[in-house]
mmCIF file with all atom_site columns, C-alpha atoms in Angstrom:
data_model
loop_
_atom_site.group_PDB
_atom_site.id
_atom_site.type_symbol
_atom_site.label_atom_id
_atom_site.label_alt_id
_atom_site.label_comp_id
_atom_site.label_asym_id
_atom_site.label_entity_id
_atom_site.label_seq_id
_atom_site.pdbx_PDB_ins_code
_atom_site.Cartn_x
_atom_site.Cartn_y
_atom_site.Cartn_z
_atom_site.occupancy
_atom_site.B_iso_or_equiv
_atom_site.pdbx_formal_charge
_atom_site.auth_seq_id
_atom_site.auth_comp_id
_atom_site.auth_asym_id
_atom_site.auth_atom_id
_atom_site.pdbx_PDB_model_num
ATOM 1   C CA . GLN A 1 1   ? 70.413 84.651  138.225 1.00 56.00 ? 1   GLN A CA 1
ATOM 2   C CA . TRP A 1 2   ? 69.483 84.608  134.372 1.00 61.00 ? 2   TRP A CA 1
ATOM 3   C CA . GLU A 1 3   ? 72.175 84.293  131.876 1.00 70.00 ? 3   GLU A CA 1
ATOM 4   C CA . PRO A 1 4   ? 71.594 85.186  128.145 1.00 66.00 ? 4   PRO A CA 1
ATOM 5   C CA . ASN A 1 5   ? 72.247 82.104  125.573 1.00 69.00 ? 5   ASN A CA 1
ATOM 6   C CA . ASP A 1 6   ? 73.797 82.237  122.172 1.00 69.00 ? 6   ASP A CA 1
ATOM 7   C CA . ILE A 1 7   ? 70.534 82.900  120.241 1.00 63.00 ? 7   ILE A CA 1
ATOM 8   C CA . VAL A 1 8   ? 69.174 85.086  122.758 1.00 60.00 ? 8   VAL A CA 1
ATOM 9   C CA . LEU A 1 9   ? 72.670 87.077  122.302 1.00 65.00 ? 9   LEU A CA 1
ATOM 10  C CA . MET A 1 10  ? 72.668 86.708  118.238 1.00 65.00 ? 10  MET A CA 1
ATOM 11  C CA . ALA A 1 11  ? 69.043 88.033  118.430 1.00 61.00 ? 11  ALA A CA 1
ATOM 12  C CA . MET A 1 12  ? 70.173 91.047  120.392 1.00 65.00 ? 12  MET A CA 1
ATOM 13  C CA . ASP A 1 13  ? 72.645 92.038  117.902 1.00 70.00 ? 13  ASP A CA 1
ATOM 14  C CA . TRP A 1 14  ? 70.403 91.926  114.988 1.00 66.00 ? 14  TRP A CA 1
ATOM 15  C CA . GLY A 1 15  ? 68.044 94.306  116.964 1.00 67.00 ? 15  GLY A CA 1
ATOM 16  C CA . THR A 1 16  ? 70.867 96.433  117.570 1.00 72.00 ? 16  THR A CA 1
ATOM 17  C CA . LYS A 1 17  ? 72.103 96.604  114.004 1.00 72.00 ? 17  LYS A CA 1
ATOM 18  C CA . ILE A 1 18  ? 68.311 97.761  112.900 1.00 69.00 ? 18  ILE A CA 1
ATOM 19  C CA . HIS A 1 19  ? 68.281 100.226 115.199 1.00 67.00 ? 19  HIS A CA 1
ATOM 20  C CA . LEU A 1 20  ? 71.985 101.501 113.911 1.00 73.00 ? 20  LEU A CA 1
ATOM 21  C CA . MET A 1 21  ? 70.844 101.100 110.533 1.00 71.00 ? 21  MET A CA 1
ATOM 22  C CA . MET A 1 22  ? 67.506 103.398 111.033 1.00 69.00 ? 22  MET A CA 1
ATOM 23  C CA . GLU A 1 23  ? 69.767 105.890 113.117 1.00 70.00 ? 23  GLU A CA 1
ATOM 24  C CA . GLU A 1 24  ? 71.904 106.043 109.805 1.00 74.00 ? 24  GLU A CA 1
ATOM 25  C CA . MET A 1 25  ? 69.119 106.622 107.307 1.00 68.00 ? 25  MET A CA 1
ATOM 26  C CA . TYR A 1 26  ? 67.409 109.246 109.482 1.00 65.00 ? 26  TYR A CA 1
ATOM 27  C CA . PRO A 1 27  ? 70.259 110.950 111.207 1.00 62.00 ? 27  PRO A CA 1
ATOM 28  C CA . GLN A 1 28  ? 69.306 113.749 113.541 1.00 60.00 ? 28  GLN A CA 1
ATOM 29  C CA . GLN A 1 29  ? 65.816 112.244 114.538 1.00 61.00 ? 29  GLN A CA 1
ATOM 30  C CA . SER A 1 30  ? 66.420 110.913 117.951 1.00 64.00 ? 30  SER A CA 1
ATOM 31  C CA . LYS A 1 31  ? 65.338 112.905 120.614 1.00 76.00 ? 31  LYS A CA 1
ATOM 32  C CA . LYS A 1 32  ? 66.141 113.196 124.794 1.00 81.00 ? 32  LYS A CA 1
ATOM 33  C CA . PHE A 1 33  ? 63.848 114.042 127.112 1.00 85.00 ? 33  PHE A CA 1
ATOM 34  C CA . LYS A 1 34  ? 63.251 114.394 131.133 1.00 89.00 ? 34  LYS A CA 1
ATOM 35  C CA . ILE A 1 35  ? 60.027 114.767 132.668 1.00 90.00 ? 35  ILE A CA 1
ATOM 36  C CA . PRO A 1 36  ? 60.058 116.052 136.451 1.00 91.00 ? 36  PRO A CA 1
ATOM 37  C CA . ILE A 1 37  ? 57.653 114.357 138.530 1.00 91.00 ? 37  ILE A CA 1
ATOM 38  C CA . PRO A 1 38  ? 56.999 115.750 141.896 1.00 90.00 ? 38  PRO A CA 1
ATOM 39  C CA . TYR A 1 39  ? 57.228 113.272 144.492 1.00 89.00 ? 39  TYR A CA 1
ATOM 40  C CA . ASP A 1 40  ? 55.718 113.342 148.442 1.00 85.00 ? 40  ASP A CA 1
ATOM 41  C CA . ASP A 1 41  ? 58.545 114.178 150.112 1.00 87.00 ? 41  ASP A CA 1
ATOM 42  C CA . GLY A 1 42  ? 58.853 117.371 148.170 1.00 88.00 ? 42  GLY A CA 1
ATOM 43  C CA . SER A 1 43  ? 61.682 116.688 146.283 1.00 87.00 ? 43  SER A CA 1
ATOM 44  C CA . GLU A 1 44  ? 61.466 115.598 142.425 1.00 91.00 ? 44  GLU A CA 1
ATOM 45  C CA . ILE A 1 45  ? 61.959 112.193 140.490 1.00 91.00 ? 45  ILE A CA 1
ATOM 46  C CA . TYR A 1 46  ? 62.742 111.927 136.578 1.00 92.00 ? 46  TYR A CA 1
ATOM 47  C CA . ILE A 1 47  ? 61.632 109.957 134.204 1.00 90.00 ? 47  ILE A CA 1
ATOM 48  C CA . VAL A 1 48  ? 64.356 110.306 131.166 1.00 89.00 ? 48  VAL A CA 1
ATOM 49  C CA . GLY A 1 49  ? 64.722 108.325 127.513 1.00 85.00 ? 49  GLY A CA 1
ATOM 50  C CA . GLU A 1 50  ? 65.314 108.552 124.267 1.00 81.00 ? 50  GLU A CA 1
ATOM 51  C CA . VAL A 1 51  ? 63.114 108.046 121.412 1.00 82.00 ? 51  VAL A CA 1
ATOM 52  C CA . ASP A 1 52  ? 63.699 106.248 118.022 1.00 72.00 ? 52  ASP A CA 1
ATOM 53  C CA . LEU A 1 53  ? 62.565 108.345 115.276 1.00 68.00 ? 53  LEU A CA 1
ATOM 54  C CA . ASN A 1 54  ? 60.924 112.333 116.137 1.00 60.00 ? 54  ASN A CA 1
ATOM 55  C CA . GLY A 1 55  ? 60.179 113.466 112.792 1.00 63.00 ? 55  GLY A CA 1
ATOM 56  C CA . GLU A 1 56  ? 56.897 114.387 111.435 1.00 62.00 ? 56  GLU A CA 1
ATOM 57  C CA . LYS A 1 57  ? 55.622 111.298 113.756 1.00 74.00 ? 57  LYS A CA 1
ATOM 58  C CA . GLY A 1 58  ? 57.159 109.504 116.455 1.00 85.00 ? 58  GLY A CA 1
ATOM 59  C CA . ILE A 1 59  ? 58.234 105.822 115.813 1.00 85.00 ? 59  ILE A CA 1
ATOM 60  C CA . GLU A 1 60  ? 59.110 103.601 118.143 1.00 87.00 ? 60  GLU A CA 1
ATOM 61  C CA . ILE A 1 61  ? 61.935 100.719 116.534 1.00 84.00 ? 61  ILE A CA 1
ATOM 62  C CA . LYS A 1 62  ? 60.988 97.107  117.708 1.00 87.00 ? 62  LYS A CA 1
ATOM 63  C CA . THR A 1 63  ? 62.581 93.779  116.350 1.00 82.00 ? 63  THR A CA 1
ATOM 64  C CA . CYS A 1 64  ? 61.073 90.758  116.792 1.00 84.00 ? 64  CYS A CA 1
ATOM 65  C CA . ARG A 1 65  ? 61.278 86.580  115.915 1.00 80.00 ? 65  ARG A CA 1
ATOM 66  C CA . THR A 1 66  ? 57.522 86.981  114.978 1.00 84.00 ? 66  THR A CA 1
ATOM 67  C CA . LEU A 1 67  ? 55.515 89.911  114.175 1.00 89.00 ? 67  LEU A CA 1
ATOM 68  C CA . PRO A 1 68  ? 52.475 90.391  116.418 1.00 93.00 ? 68  PRO A CA 1
ATOM 69  C CA . ASP A 1 69  ? 48.986 91.096  115.407 1.00 95.00 ? 69  ASP A CA 1
ATOM 70  C CA . LYS A 1 70  ? 48.858 94.003  117.728 1.00 96.00 ? 70  LYS A CA 1
ATOM 71  C CA . ALA A 1 71  ? 51.025 96.095  119.838 1.00 96.00 ? 71  ALA A CA 1
ATOM 72  C CA . LYS A 1 72  ? 52.329 94.714  123.263 1.00 95.00 ? 72  LYS A CA 1
ATOM 73  C CA . PRO A 1 73  ? 50.583 96.366  126.112 1.00 93.00 ? 73  PRO A CA 1
ATOM 74  C CA . GLU A 1 74  ? 54.701 97.070  127.556 1.00 92.00 ? 74  GLU A CA 1
ATOM 75  C CA . HIS A 1 75  ? 55.551 99.040  124.228 1.00 94.00 ? 75  HIS A CA 1
ATOM 76  C CA . ILE A 1 76  ? 52.215 100.491 124.394 1.00 96.00 ? 76  ILE A CA 1
ATOM 77  C CA . LYS A 1 77  ? 53.616 101.465 127.648 1.00 94.00 ? 77  LYS A CA 1
ATOM 78  C CA . GLN A 1 78  ? 56.950 102.907 126.692 1.00 92.00 ? 78  GLN A CA 1
ATOM 79  C CA . VAL A 1 79  ? 55.793 104.831 123.809 1.00 93.00 ? 79  VAL A CA 1
ATOM 80  C CA . GLN A 1 80  ? 53.006 106.643 126.162 1.00 95.00 ? 80  GLN A CA 1
ATOM 81  C CA . ILE A 1 81  ? 55.938 108.052 128.184 1.00 93.00 ? 81  ILE A CA 1
ATOM 82  C CA . TYR A 1 82  ? 57.792 109.127 124.888 1.00 90.00 ? 82  TYR A CA 1
ATOM 83  C CA . MET A 1 83  ? 54.230 110.734 123.682 1.00 91.00 ? 83  MET A CA 1
ATOM 84  C CA . LEU A 1 84  ? 54.126 112.542 127.243 1.00 92.00 ? 84  LEU A CA 1
ATOM 85  C CA . GLY A 1 85  ? 58.029 113.396 126.882 1.00 88.00 ? 85  GLY A CA 1
ATOM 86  C CA . MET A 1 86  ? 57.830 114.815 123.681 1.00 86.00 ? 86  MET A CA 1
ATOM 87  C CA . GLY A 1 87  ? 54.323 116.181 123.756 1.00 88.00 ? 87  GLY A CA 1
ATOM 88  C CA . SER A 1 88  ? 52.564 114.044 121.066 1.00 89.00 ? 88  SER A CA 1
ATOM 89  C CA . LYS A 1 89  ? 48.987 112.719 121.254 1.00 93.00 ? 89  LYS A CA 1
ATOM 90  C CA . GLU A 1 90  ? 50.182 109.948 118.785 1.00 93.00 ? 90  GLU A CA 1
ATOM 91  C CA . TRP A 1 91  ? 52.701 107.613 118.033 1.00 93.00 ? 91  TRP A CA 1
ATOM 92  C CA . TRP A 1 92  ? 53.993 104.180 116.133 1.00 92.00 ? 92  TRP A CA 1
ATOM 93  C CA . ILE A 1 93  ? 55.054 101.245 117.057 1.00 93.00 ? 93  ILE A CA 1
ATOM 94  C CA . SER A 1 94  ? 57.082 99.305  113.878 1.00 88.00 ? 94  SER A CA 1
ATOM 95  C CA . TYR A 1 95  ? 58.005 96.031  114.377 1.00 90.00 ? 95  TYR A CA 1
ATOM 96  C CA . PHE A 1 96  ? 60.553 94.594  112.066 1.00 84.00 ? 96  PHE A CA 1
ATOM 97  C CA . GLU A 1 97  ? 61.247 90.574  112.284 1.00 83.00 ? 97  GLU A CA 1
ATOM 98  C CA . LYS A 1 98  ? 64.927 89.676  112.897 1.00 76.00 ? 98  LYS A CA 1
ATOM 99  C CA . ASN A 1 99  ? 65.254 87.761  109.648 1.00 68.00 ? 99  ASN A CA 1
ATOM 100 C CA . PRO A 1 100 ? 68.687 88.039  108.342 1.00 63.00 ? 100 PRO A CA 1
ATOM 101 C CA . GLU A 1 101 ? 67.576 86.436  104.758 1.00 67.00 ? 101 GLU A CA 1
ATOM 102 C CA . HIS A 1 102 ? 65.347 89.616  104.296 1.00 64.00 ? 102 HIS A CA 1
ATOM 103 C CA . PRO A 1 103 ? 66.229 92.315  106.545 1.00 59.00 ? 103 PRO A CA 1
ATOM 104 C CA . LEU A 1 104 ? 63.340 94.818  107.267 1.00 59.00 ? 104 LEU A CA 1
ATOM 105 C CA . LYS A 1 105 ? 61.168 92.987  104.449 1.00 65.00 ? 105 LYS A CA 1
ATOM 106 C CA . TYR A 1 106 ? 58.610 91.552  107.362 1.00 73.00 ? 106 TYR A CA 1
ATOM 107 C CA . GLU A 1 107 ? 56.927 94.615  109.596 1.00 82.00 ? 107 GLU A CA 1
ATOM 108 C CA . ARG A 1 108 ? 54.333 95.336  111.040 1.00 90.00 ? 108 ARG A CA 1
ATOM 109 C CA . ASN A 1 109 ? 53.288 98.961  112.145 1.00 92.00 ? 109 ASN A CA 1
ATOM 110 C CA . PHE A 1 110 ? 50.804 99.862  114.936 1.00 96.00 ? 110 PHE A CA 1
ATOM 111 C CA . LYS A 1 111 ? 49.648 103.501 115.829 1.00 96.00 ? 111 LYS A CA 1
ATOM 112 C CA . VAL A 1 112 ? 49.152 104.426 119.445 1.00 96.00 ? 112 VAL A CA 1
ATOM 113 C CA . GLU A 1 113 ? 47.439 107.241 120.791 1.00 96.00 ? 113 GLU A CA 1
ATOM 114 C CA . PHE A 1 114 ? 48.093 109.278 124.065 1.00 96.00 ? 114 PHE A CA 1
ATOM 115 C CA . SER A 1 115 ? 46.485 107.515 127.247 1.00 97.00 ? 115 SER A CA 1
ATOM 116 C CA . GLN A 1 116 ? 46.186 110.259 130.551 1.00 96.00 ? 116 GLN A CA 1
ATOM 117 C CA . ARG A 1 117 ? 44.957 107.258 132.345 1.00 97.00 ? 117 ARG A CA 1
ATOM 118 C CA . ILE A 1 118 ? 47.942 104.599 131.372 1.00 96.00 ? 118 ILE A CA 1
ATOM 119 C CA . VAL A 1 119 ? 50.430 107.583 131.881 1.00 95.00 ? 119 VAL A CA 1
ATOM 120 C CA . ASP A 1 120 ? 49.244 108.526 135.552 1.00 95.00 ? 120 ASP A CA 1
ATOM 121 C CA . GLY A 1 121 ? 50.060 104.205 136.423 1.00 94.00 ? 121 GLY A CA 1
ATOM 122 C CA . LEU A 1 122 ? 52.718 104.667 135.130 1.00 92.00 ? 122 LEU A CA 1
ATOM 123 C CA . ILE A 1 123 ? 53.744 107.638 137.426 1.00 93.00 ? 123 ILE A CA 1
ATOM 124 C CA . LYS A 1 124 ? 52.382 106.082 139.932 1.00 92.00 ? 124 LYS A CA 1
ATOM 125 C CA . LYS A 1 125 ? 54.542 102.938 139.859 1.00 89.00 ? 125 LYS A CA 1
ATOM 126 C CA . ALA A 1 126 ? 57.403 105.096 139.437 1.00 90.00 ? 126 ALA A CA 1
ATOM 127 C CA . LYS A 1 127 ? 57.008 106.717 142.768 1.00 92.00 ? 127 LYS A CA 1
ATOM 128 C CA . LEU A 1 128 ? 56.433 103.695 144.151 1.00 90.00 ? 128 LEU A CA 1
ATOM 129 C CA . LEU A 1 129 ? 59.369 102.406 142.900 1.00 88.00 ? 129 LEU A CA 1
ATOM 130 C CA . HIS A 1 130 ? 61.554 105.177 143.830 1.00 90.00 ? 130 HIS A CA 1
ATOM 131 C CA . GLY A 1 131 ? 59.968 104.800 147.630 1.00 90.00 ? 131 GLY A CA 1
ATOM 132 C CA . TYR A 1 132 ? 61.512 101.456 147.697 1.00 90.00 ? 132 TYR A CA 1
ATOM 133 C CA . ILE A 1 133 ? 64.640 102.913 146.367 1.00 87.00 ? 133 ILE A CA 1
ATOM 134 C CA . VAL A 1 134 ? 65.069 105.492 148.806 1.00 88.00 ? 134 VAL A CA 1
ATOM 135 C CA . LYS A 1 135 ? 64.288 103.237 151.839 1.00 90.00 ? 135 LYS A CA 1
ATOM 136 C CA . ASN A 1 136 ? 66.827 100.816 149.949 1.00 90.00 ? 136 ASN A CA 1
ATOM 137 C CA . GLU A 1 137 ? 64.513 97.913  149.935 1.00 89.00 ? 137 GLU A CA 1
ATOM 138 C CA . VAL A 1 138 ? 63.657 95.598  147.631 1.00 83.00 ? 138 VAL A CA 1
ATOM 139 C CA . PRO A 1 139 ? 60.022 95.901  145.956 1.00 83.00 ? 139 PRO A CA 1
ATOM 140 C CA . PRO A 1 140 ? 57.745 93.293  145.890 1.00 81.00 ? 140 PRO A CA 1
ATOM 141 C CA . PRO A 1 141 ? 57.503 90.970  143.021 1.00 77.00 ? 141 PRO A CA 1
ATOM 142 C CA . CYS A 1 142 ? 54.891 92.514  140.244 1.00 76.00 ? 142 CYS A CA 1
ATOM 143 C CA . SER A 1 143 ? 52.670 90.947  137.784 1.00 74.00 ? 143 SER A CA 1
ATOM 144 C CA . SER A 1 144 ? 54.744 91.516  134.731 1.00 72.00 ? 144 SER A CA 1
ATOM 145 C CA . ILE A 1 145 ? 56.598 88.988  132.660 1.00 67.00 ? 145 ILE A CA 1
ATOM 146 C CA . TYR A 1 146 ? 60.009 91.080  132.880 1.00 66.00 ? 146 TYR A CA 1
ATOM 147 C CA . CYS A 1 147 ? 59.892 91.139  136.847 1.00 67.00 ? 147 CYS A CA 1
ATOM 148 C CA . ASP A 1 148 ? 62.487 87.935  137.435 1.00 63.00 ? 148 ASP A CA 1
ATOM 149 C CA . VAL A 1 149 ? 64.947 89.596  134.799 1.00 58.00 ? 149 VAL A CA 1
ATOM 150 C CA . CYS A 1 150 ? 66.246 92.226  137.491 1.00 60.00 ? 150 CYS A CA 1
ATOM 151 C CA . GLY A 1 151 ? 67.751 89.668  139.475 1.00 57.00 ? 151 GLY A CA 1
ATOM 152 C CA . LEU A 1 152 ? 66.773 91.295  143.175 1.00 55.00 ? 152 LEU A CA 1
ATOM 153 C CA . GLN A 1 153 ? 64.596 88.503  144.378 1.00 47.00 ? 153 GLN A CA 1
#
């Protein structure tokens, strides 16, 4: 079973502090959504979430040790669901480097446009995972680098 070490915990704490600071700077900007998805047996499953900032532009805030050269694929998928839930056609991903000496000094921003193809793939995956949950079965491992984190294997 995976256990976070002190460095991981410190990085998570720094990321949480940046999110809290953004919420304080931009109060009332966060929004929740709930997307109903029809399931094969006639029931509905729901994708729910809360976006970081949704004023004039939707913004997803990410903290990282090193700023990426382009938006990470898993973050692009995440904001696709946000765009679907909020009815937006574009979103921004803002990466902030976790640097306690210069907080918020190092950042990089990427514009992401809505992709129905990506959303369709994510909905297909949600339905597949729901099927395993209903049958009380563990799904097979997927190709994600995060797949071993859930501890179900």
